[in-house]
Short mmCIF file of C-alpha atoms in Angstrom, two decimals:
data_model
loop_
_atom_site.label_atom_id
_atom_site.label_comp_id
_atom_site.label_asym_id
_atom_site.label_seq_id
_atom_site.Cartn_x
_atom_site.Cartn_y
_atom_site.Cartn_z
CA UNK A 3 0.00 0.00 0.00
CA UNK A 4 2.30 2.41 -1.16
CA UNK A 5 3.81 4.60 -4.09
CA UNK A 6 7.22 3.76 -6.20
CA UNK A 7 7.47 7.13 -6.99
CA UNK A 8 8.10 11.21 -6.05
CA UNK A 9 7.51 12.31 -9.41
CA UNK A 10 5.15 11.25 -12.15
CA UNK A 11 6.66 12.90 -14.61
CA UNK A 12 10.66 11.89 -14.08
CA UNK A 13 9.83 8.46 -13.01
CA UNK A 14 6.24 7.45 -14.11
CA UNK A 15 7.65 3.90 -14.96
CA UNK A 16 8.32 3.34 -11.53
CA UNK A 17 4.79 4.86 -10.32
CA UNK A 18 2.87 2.60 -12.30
CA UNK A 19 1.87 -0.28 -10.33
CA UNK A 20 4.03 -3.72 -11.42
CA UNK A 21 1.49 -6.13 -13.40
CA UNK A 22 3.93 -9.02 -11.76
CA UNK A 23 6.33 -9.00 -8.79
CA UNK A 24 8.19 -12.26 -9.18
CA UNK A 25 9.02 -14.95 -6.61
CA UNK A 26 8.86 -13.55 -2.62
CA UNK A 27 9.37 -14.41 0.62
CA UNK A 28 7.71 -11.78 2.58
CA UNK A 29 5.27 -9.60 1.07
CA UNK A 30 6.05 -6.00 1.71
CA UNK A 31 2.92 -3.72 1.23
CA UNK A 32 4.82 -0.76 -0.18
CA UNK A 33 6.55 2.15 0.03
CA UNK A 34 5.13 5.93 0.77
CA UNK A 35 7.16 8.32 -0.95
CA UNK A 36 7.45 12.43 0.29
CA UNK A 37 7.11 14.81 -2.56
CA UNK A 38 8.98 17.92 -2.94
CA UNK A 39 8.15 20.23 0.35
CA UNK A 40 5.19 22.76 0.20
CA UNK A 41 6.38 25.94 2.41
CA UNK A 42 3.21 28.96 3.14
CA UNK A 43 3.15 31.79 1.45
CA UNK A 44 4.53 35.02 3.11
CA UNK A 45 4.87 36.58 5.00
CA UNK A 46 4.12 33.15 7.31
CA UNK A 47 6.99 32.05 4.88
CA UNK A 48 9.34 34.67 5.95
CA UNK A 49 9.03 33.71 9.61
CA UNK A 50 9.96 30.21 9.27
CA UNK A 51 13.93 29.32 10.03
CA UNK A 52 15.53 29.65 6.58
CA UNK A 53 18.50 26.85 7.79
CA UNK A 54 15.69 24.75 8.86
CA UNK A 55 13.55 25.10 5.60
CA UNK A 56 16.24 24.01 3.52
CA UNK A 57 17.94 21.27 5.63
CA UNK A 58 14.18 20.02 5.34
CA UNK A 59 13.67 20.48 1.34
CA UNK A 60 17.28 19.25 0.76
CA UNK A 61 16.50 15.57 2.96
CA UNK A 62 13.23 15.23 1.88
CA UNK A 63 14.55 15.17 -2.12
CA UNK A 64 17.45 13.12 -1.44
CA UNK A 65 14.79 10.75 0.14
CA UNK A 66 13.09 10.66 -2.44
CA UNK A 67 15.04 10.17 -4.81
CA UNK A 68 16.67 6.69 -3.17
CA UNK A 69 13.22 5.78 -2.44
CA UNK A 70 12.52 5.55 -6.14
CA UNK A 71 15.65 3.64 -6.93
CA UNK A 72 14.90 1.32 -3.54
CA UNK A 73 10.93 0.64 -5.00
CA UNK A 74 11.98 -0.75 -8.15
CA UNK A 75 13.80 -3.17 -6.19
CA UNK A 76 10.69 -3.92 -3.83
CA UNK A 77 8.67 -4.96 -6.88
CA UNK A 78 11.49 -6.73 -8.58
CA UNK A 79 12.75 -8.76 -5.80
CA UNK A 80 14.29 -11.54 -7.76
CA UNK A 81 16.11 -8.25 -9.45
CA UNK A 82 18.19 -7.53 -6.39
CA UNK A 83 18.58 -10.67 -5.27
CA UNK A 84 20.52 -11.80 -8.26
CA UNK A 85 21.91 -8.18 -8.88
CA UNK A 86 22.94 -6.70 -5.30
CA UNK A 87 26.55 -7.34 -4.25
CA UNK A 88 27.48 -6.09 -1.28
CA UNK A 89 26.01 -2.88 -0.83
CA UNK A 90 22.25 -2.03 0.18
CA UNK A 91 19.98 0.40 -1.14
CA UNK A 92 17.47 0.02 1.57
CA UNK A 93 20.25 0.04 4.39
CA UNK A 94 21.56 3.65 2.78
CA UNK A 95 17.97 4.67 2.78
CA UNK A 96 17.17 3.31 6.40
CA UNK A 97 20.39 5.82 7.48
CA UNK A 98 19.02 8.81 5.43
CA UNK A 99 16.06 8.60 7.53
CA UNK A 100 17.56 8.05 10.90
CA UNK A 101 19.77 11.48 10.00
CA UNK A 102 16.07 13.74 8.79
CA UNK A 103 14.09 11.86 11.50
CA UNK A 104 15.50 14.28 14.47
CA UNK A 105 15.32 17.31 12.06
CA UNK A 106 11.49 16.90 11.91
CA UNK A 107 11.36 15.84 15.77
CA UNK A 108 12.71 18.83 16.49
CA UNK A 109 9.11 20.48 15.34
CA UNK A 110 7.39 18.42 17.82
CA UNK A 111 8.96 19.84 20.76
CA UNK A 112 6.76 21.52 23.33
CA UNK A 113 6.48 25.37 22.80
CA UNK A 114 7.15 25.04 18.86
CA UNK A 115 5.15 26.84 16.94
CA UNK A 116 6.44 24.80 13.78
CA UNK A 117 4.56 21.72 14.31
CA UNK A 118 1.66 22.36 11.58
CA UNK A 119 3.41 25.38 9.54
CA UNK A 120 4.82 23.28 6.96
CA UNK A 121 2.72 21.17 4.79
CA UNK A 122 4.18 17.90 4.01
CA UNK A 123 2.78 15.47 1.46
CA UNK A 124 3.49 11.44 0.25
CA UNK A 125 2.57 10.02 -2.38
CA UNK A 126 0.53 6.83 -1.96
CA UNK A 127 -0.47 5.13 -4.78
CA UNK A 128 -3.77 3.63 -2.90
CA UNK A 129 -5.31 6.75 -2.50
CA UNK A 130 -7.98 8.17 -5.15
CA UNK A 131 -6.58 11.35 -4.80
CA UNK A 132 -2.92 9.43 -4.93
CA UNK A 133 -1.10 12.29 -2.43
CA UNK A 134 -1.51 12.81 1.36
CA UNK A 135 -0.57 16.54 2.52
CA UNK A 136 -0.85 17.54 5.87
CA UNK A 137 0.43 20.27 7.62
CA UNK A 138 1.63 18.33 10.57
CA UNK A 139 5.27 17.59 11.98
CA UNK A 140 3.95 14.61 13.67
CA UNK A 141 2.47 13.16 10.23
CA UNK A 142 6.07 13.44 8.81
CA UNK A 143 7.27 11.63 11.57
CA UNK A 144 4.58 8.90 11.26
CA UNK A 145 5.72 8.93 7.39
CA UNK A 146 9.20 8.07 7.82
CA UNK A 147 8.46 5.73 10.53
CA UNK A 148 5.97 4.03 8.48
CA UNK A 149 8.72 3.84 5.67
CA UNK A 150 11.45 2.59 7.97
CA UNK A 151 9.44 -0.36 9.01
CA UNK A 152 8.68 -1.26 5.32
CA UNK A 153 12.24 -0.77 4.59
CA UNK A 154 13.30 -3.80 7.46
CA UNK A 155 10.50 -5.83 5.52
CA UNK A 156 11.79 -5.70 2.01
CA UNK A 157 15.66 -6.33 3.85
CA UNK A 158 13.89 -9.30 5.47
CA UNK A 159 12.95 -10.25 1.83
CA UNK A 160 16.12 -9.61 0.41
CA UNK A 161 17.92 -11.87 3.15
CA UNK A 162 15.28 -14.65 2.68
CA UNK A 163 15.41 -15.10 -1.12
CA UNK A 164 17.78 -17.72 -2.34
CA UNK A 165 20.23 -16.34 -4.64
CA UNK A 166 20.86 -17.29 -8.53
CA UNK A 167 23.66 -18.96 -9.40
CA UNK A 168 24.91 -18.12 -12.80
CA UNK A 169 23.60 -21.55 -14.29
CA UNK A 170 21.05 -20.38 -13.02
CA UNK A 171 20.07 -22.63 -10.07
CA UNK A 172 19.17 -21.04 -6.75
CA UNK A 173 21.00 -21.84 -3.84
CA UNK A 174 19.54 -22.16 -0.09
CA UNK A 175 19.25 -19.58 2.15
CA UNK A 176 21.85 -19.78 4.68
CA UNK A 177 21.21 -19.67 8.58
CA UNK A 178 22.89 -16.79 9.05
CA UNK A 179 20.61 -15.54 6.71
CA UNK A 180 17.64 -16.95 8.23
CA UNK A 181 18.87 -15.20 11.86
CA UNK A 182 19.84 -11.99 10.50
CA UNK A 183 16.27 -12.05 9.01
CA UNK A 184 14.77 -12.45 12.36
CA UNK A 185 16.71 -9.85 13.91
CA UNK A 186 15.09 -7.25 10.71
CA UNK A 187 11.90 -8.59 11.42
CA UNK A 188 12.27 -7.48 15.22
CA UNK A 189 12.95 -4.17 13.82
CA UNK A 190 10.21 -3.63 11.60
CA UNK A 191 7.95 -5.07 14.19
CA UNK A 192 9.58 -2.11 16.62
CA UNK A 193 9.36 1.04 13.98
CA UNK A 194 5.49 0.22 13.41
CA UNK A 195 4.89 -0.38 17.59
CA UNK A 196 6.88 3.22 17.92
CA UNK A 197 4.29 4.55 15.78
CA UNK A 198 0.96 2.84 17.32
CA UNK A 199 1.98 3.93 20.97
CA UNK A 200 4.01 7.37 20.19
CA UNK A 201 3.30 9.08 16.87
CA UNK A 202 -0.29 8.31 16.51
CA UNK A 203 -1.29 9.72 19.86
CA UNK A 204 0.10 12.91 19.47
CA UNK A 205 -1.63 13.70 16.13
CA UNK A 206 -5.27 15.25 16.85
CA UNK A 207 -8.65 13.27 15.85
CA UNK A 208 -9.43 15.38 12.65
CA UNK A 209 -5.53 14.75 11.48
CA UNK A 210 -5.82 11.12 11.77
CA UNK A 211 -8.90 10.76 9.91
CA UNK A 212 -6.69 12.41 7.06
CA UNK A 213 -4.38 9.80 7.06
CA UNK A 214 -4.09 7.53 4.33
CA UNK A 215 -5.62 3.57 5.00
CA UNK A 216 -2.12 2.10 5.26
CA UNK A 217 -1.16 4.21 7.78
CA UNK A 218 -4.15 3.86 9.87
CA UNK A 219 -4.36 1.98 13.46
CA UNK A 220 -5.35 -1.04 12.10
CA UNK A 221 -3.31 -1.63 9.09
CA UNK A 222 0.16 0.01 11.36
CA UNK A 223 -1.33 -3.21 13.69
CA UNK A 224 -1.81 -5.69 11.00
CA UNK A 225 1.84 -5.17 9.23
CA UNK A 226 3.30 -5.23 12.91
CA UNK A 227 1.54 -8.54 13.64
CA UNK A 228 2.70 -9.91 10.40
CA UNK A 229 6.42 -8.63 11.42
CA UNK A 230 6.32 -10.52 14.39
CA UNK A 231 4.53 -13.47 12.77
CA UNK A 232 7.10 -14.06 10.25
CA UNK A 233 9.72 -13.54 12.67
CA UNK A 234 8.48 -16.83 14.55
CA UNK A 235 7.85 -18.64 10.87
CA UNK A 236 11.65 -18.42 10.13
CA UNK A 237 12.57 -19.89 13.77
CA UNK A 238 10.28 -22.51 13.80
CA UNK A 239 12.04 -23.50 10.54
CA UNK A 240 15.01 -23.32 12.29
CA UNK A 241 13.65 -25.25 14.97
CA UNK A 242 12.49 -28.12 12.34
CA UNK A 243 16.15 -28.14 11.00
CA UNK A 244 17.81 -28.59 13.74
CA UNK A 245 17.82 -31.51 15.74
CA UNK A 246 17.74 -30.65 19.32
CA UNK A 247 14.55 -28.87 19.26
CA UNK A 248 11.86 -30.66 20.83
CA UNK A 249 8.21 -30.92 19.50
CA UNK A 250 7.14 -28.93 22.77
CA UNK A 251 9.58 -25.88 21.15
CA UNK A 252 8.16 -26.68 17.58
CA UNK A 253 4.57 -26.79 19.18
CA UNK A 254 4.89 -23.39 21.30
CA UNK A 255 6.45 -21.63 18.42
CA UNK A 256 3.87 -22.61 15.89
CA UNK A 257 0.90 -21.14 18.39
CA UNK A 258 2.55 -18.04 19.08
CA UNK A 259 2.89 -17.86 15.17
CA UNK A 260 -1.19 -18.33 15.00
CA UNK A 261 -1.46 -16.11 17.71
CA UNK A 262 0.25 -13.14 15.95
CA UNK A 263 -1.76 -13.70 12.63
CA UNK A 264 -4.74 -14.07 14.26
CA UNK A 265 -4.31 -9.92 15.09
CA UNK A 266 -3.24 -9.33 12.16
CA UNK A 267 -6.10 -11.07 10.52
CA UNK A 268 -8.43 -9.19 13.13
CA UNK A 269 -6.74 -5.97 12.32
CA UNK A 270 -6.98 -5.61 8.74
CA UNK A 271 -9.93 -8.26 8.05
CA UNK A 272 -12.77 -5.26 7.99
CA UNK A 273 -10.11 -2.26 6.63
CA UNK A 274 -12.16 -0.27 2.96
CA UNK A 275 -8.54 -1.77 1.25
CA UNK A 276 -8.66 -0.41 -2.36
CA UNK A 277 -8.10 -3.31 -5.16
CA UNK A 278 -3.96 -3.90 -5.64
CA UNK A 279 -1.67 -3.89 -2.56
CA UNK A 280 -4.17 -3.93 -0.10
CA UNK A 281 -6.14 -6.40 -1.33
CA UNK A 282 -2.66 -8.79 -1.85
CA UNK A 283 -2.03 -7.69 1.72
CA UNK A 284 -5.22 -8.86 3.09
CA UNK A 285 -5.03 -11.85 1.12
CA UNK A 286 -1.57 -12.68 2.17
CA UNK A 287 -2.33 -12.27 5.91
CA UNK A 288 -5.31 -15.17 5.41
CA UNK A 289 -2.86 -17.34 3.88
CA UNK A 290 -0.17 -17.50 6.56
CA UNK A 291 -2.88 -17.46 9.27
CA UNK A 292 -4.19 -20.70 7.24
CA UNK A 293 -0.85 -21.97 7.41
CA UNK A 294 0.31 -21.47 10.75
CA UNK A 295 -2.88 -22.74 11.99
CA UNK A 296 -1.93 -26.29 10.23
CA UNK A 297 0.99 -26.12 12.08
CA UNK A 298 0.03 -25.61 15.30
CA UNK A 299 -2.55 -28.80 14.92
CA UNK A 300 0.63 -30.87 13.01
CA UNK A 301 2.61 -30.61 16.32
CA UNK A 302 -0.25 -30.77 18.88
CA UNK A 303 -1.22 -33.80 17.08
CA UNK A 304 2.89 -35.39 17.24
CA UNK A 305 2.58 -34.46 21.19
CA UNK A 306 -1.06 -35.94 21.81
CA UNK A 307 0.50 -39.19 20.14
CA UNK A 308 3.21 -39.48 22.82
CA UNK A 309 0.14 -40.43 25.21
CA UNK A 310 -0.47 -44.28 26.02
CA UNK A 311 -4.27 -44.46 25.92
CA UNK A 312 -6.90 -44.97 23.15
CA UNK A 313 -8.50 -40.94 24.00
CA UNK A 314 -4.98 -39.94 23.37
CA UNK A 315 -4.81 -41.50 19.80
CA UNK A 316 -7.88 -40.76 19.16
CA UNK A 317 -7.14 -36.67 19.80
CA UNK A 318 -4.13 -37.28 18.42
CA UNK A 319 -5.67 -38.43 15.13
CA UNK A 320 -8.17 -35.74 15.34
CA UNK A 321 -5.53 -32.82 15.65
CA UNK A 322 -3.39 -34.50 12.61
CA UNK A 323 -7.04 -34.51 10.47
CA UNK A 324 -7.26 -31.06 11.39
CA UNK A 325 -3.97 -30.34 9.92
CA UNK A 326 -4.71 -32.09 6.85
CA UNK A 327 -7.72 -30.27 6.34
CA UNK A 328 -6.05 -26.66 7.26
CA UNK A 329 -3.08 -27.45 4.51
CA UNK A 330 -5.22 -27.52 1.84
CA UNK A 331 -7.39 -24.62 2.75
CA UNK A 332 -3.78 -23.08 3.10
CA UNK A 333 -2.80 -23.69 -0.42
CA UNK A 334 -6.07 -22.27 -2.03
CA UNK A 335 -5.40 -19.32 -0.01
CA UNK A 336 -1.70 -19.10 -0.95
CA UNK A 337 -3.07 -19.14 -5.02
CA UNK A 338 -5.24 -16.74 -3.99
CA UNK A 339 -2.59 -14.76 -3.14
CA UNK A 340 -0.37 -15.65 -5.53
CA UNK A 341 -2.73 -14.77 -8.35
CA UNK A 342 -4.25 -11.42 -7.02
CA UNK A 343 -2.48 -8.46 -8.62
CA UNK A 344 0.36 -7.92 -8.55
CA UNK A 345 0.66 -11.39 -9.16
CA UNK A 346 3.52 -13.31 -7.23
CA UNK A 347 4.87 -16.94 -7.69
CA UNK A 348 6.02 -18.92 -4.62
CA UNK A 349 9.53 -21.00 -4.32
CA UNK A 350 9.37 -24.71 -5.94
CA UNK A 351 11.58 -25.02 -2.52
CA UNK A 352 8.56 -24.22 -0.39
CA UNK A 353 6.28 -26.25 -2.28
CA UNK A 354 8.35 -29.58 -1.94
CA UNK A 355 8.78 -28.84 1.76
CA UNK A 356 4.96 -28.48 1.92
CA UNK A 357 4.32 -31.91 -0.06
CA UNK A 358 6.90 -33.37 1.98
CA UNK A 359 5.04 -32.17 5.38
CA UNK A 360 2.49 -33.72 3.80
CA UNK A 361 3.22 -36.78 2.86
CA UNK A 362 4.76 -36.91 6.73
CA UNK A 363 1.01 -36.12 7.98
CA UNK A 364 -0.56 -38.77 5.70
CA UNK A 365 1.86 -41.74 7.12
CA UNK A 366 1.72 -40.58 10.44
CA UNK A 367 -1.75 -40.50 10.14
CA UNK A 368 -2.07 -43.77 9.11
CA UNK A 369 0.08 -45.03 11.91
CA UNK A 370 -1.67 -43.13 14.94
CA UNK A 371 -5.04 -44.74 12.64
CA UNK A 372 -3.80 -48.30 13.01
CA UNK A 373 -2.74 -48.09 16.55
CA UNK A 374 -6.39 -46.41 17.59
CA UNK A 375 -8.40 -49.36 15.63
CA UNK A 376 -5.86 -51.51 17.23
CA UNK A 377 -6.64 -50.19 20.78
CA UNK A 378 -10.25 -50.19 20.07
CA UNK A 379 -10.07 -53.60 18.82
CA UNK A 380 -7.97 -55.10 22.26
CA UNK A 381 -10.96 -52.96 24.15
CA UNK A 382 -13.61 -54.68 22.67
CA UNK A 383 -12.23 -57.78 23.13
CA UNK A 384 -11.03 -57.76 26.63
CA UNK A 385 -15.06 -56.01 26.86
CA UNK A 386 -16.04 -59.53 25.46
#
């Protein structure tokens, strides 16, 4: 829910929304872009700190201007994950900010009488009107949060996708990888919280209801949730990898993971989305709720089996039928998701390990089956 660009006439390629974003492995909702900075007319222009002004219109443009370049990497993933070598756009961005973020916190201060004389305005491309301006210190604040956050996501992206050999294979994602993702993750989870308990408060009730949708309460929420949600995804993998972690690690990180979709679902379910990111958005947050839902059950169900009585097989197999069941409601909500616009693919990778999960479910099934008919049978007999 975002825009890819600060000016439509320099960079419309870039504004137009992509028709097809490749292969991802965490769906970023977008990027807000500032446009060039609207100062008041005099004389109220005259009375406004000159150094100030221009330390404002200077950061803003060389914001926006990596922004653009950073964008065409959000929506071409695959593009920077075969073409980026060593360097990051997003982490130069993420810097840029942190340096104008105290500039424009320096409005906010009590006794300022700059905090609404400077109209600032993003573009955001799921808007009608496609531009936000408000002449509020505290919604530029919000803005660069908001645009910090997504920055973490598409870094968690970039650190998740499996790089392309030149013969064109891809090759796993590395642990280090994998951790380094979490730690993003945390991040982006922490810029959005910042802006739910700090920013948002301090902006009056008529300002917020001129904020744009995705930077409302309950989309800041949702995309937090999600954060967070993902965070735990990539550890429980972890978890299934390695061989020290028990089920009752695998089985308390897969409900947390259900427990931090299930907000996000709750947060964003009833949002007026516009077709396009927010729609993907809402679509994507179904699918991993789906998914980590099927988890949860798949390891319940392995623990319940441990038990030595017939009601423990038979929850057992009740848990693992639940599973089954949740799986493939999972994978018509991932091609959902998938197929909304702008469509997406998902890795071949992911789909093996899912048919391999699968086929695990389906034996064990079968087992934890035989061994309840068994017990039922020995029952009945001893009954007899």
């Amino acid at each position: 829910m975002g825009c890819f660009s600060s000016k439509p006439d320099d960079a419309s390629a870039i504004r137009r929304r992509p028709a097809s974003i490749g292969e991802v492995a965490v769906f970023v909702p977008g990027l807000r872009v500032p446009e060039p900075l609207e100062l008041p007319p005099p004389p109220l222009a005259d009375c406004l700190p000159r150094r100030l002004t221009e330390r404002l219109a200077v950061s803003r443009t060389r914001i926006a201007s990596m922004a653009a370049r950073e964008a065409l990497a959000v929506s071409r993933p695959r593009w920077r994950a075969i073409t980026q070598h060593g360097g990051s756009t997003s982490a130069d961005l993420v810097q840029a900010l942190e340096e104008y973020l105290p500039v424009v916190l320096g409005m906010t201060k009590d006794g300022s009488e700059l905090e609404d004389k400077i109209q600032f305005a993003w573009m955001n491309q799921e808007d009608d009107a496609e531009e936000t301006a408000l002449p509020s210190a505290w919604y530029e604040v919000l803005s660069v949060v908001h645009m910090m956050a997504m920055l973490r996501l598409s870094q968690a992206n970039s650190l998740l996708l499996p790089k392309t050999s030149l013969e064109g294979y891809h090759t796993k994602v590395s642990e280090e990888n994998k951790r380094a993702s979490v730690e993003v993750f945390l991040k982006a989870a922490g810029h959005l919280e910042c802006a739910m308990q700090h920013v948002l408060p301090r902006m009056s009730p008529e300002k917020r209801k001129g904020l744009p949708v995705d930077l409302s309460e309950g989309v800041l929420r949702a995309t937090c949730m999600q954060a967070l949600g993902q965070a735990i995804d990539v550890q429980l993998g972890l978890a299934i990898d390695s061989p020290k972690a028990t089920l009752a690690v695998k089985r308390r990180l897969a409900c947390e993971m259900v427990k931090c979709w299930q907000q996000a679902h709750e947060s964003i379910g009833d949002l007026p989305l516009l077709d396009g990111w927010g729609e993907k958005h809402r679509l994507f947050v179904k699918w991993k709720h789906i998914e980590a839902k099927a988890a949860a059950y798949y390891y319940h169900g392995l623990i319940l089996d441990e038990g030595n009585s017939e009601k423990w097989h038979r929850m057992a197999v009740a848990a693992l039928l639940s599973a089954e069941e949740l799986l493939r409601e999972s994978r018509t909500a991932c091609e959902a998701f998938h197929a909304a616009s702008p469509v997406s693919r998902q890795y071949l990778v992911d789909i093996i390990k899912h048919l391999a999960l699968e086929l695990g479910r389906s034996m064990l099934l079968f087992i934890l089956m035989m061994r309840f008919f068994i017990y039922a049978g020995a029952r009945c007999c001893g009954d007899r």
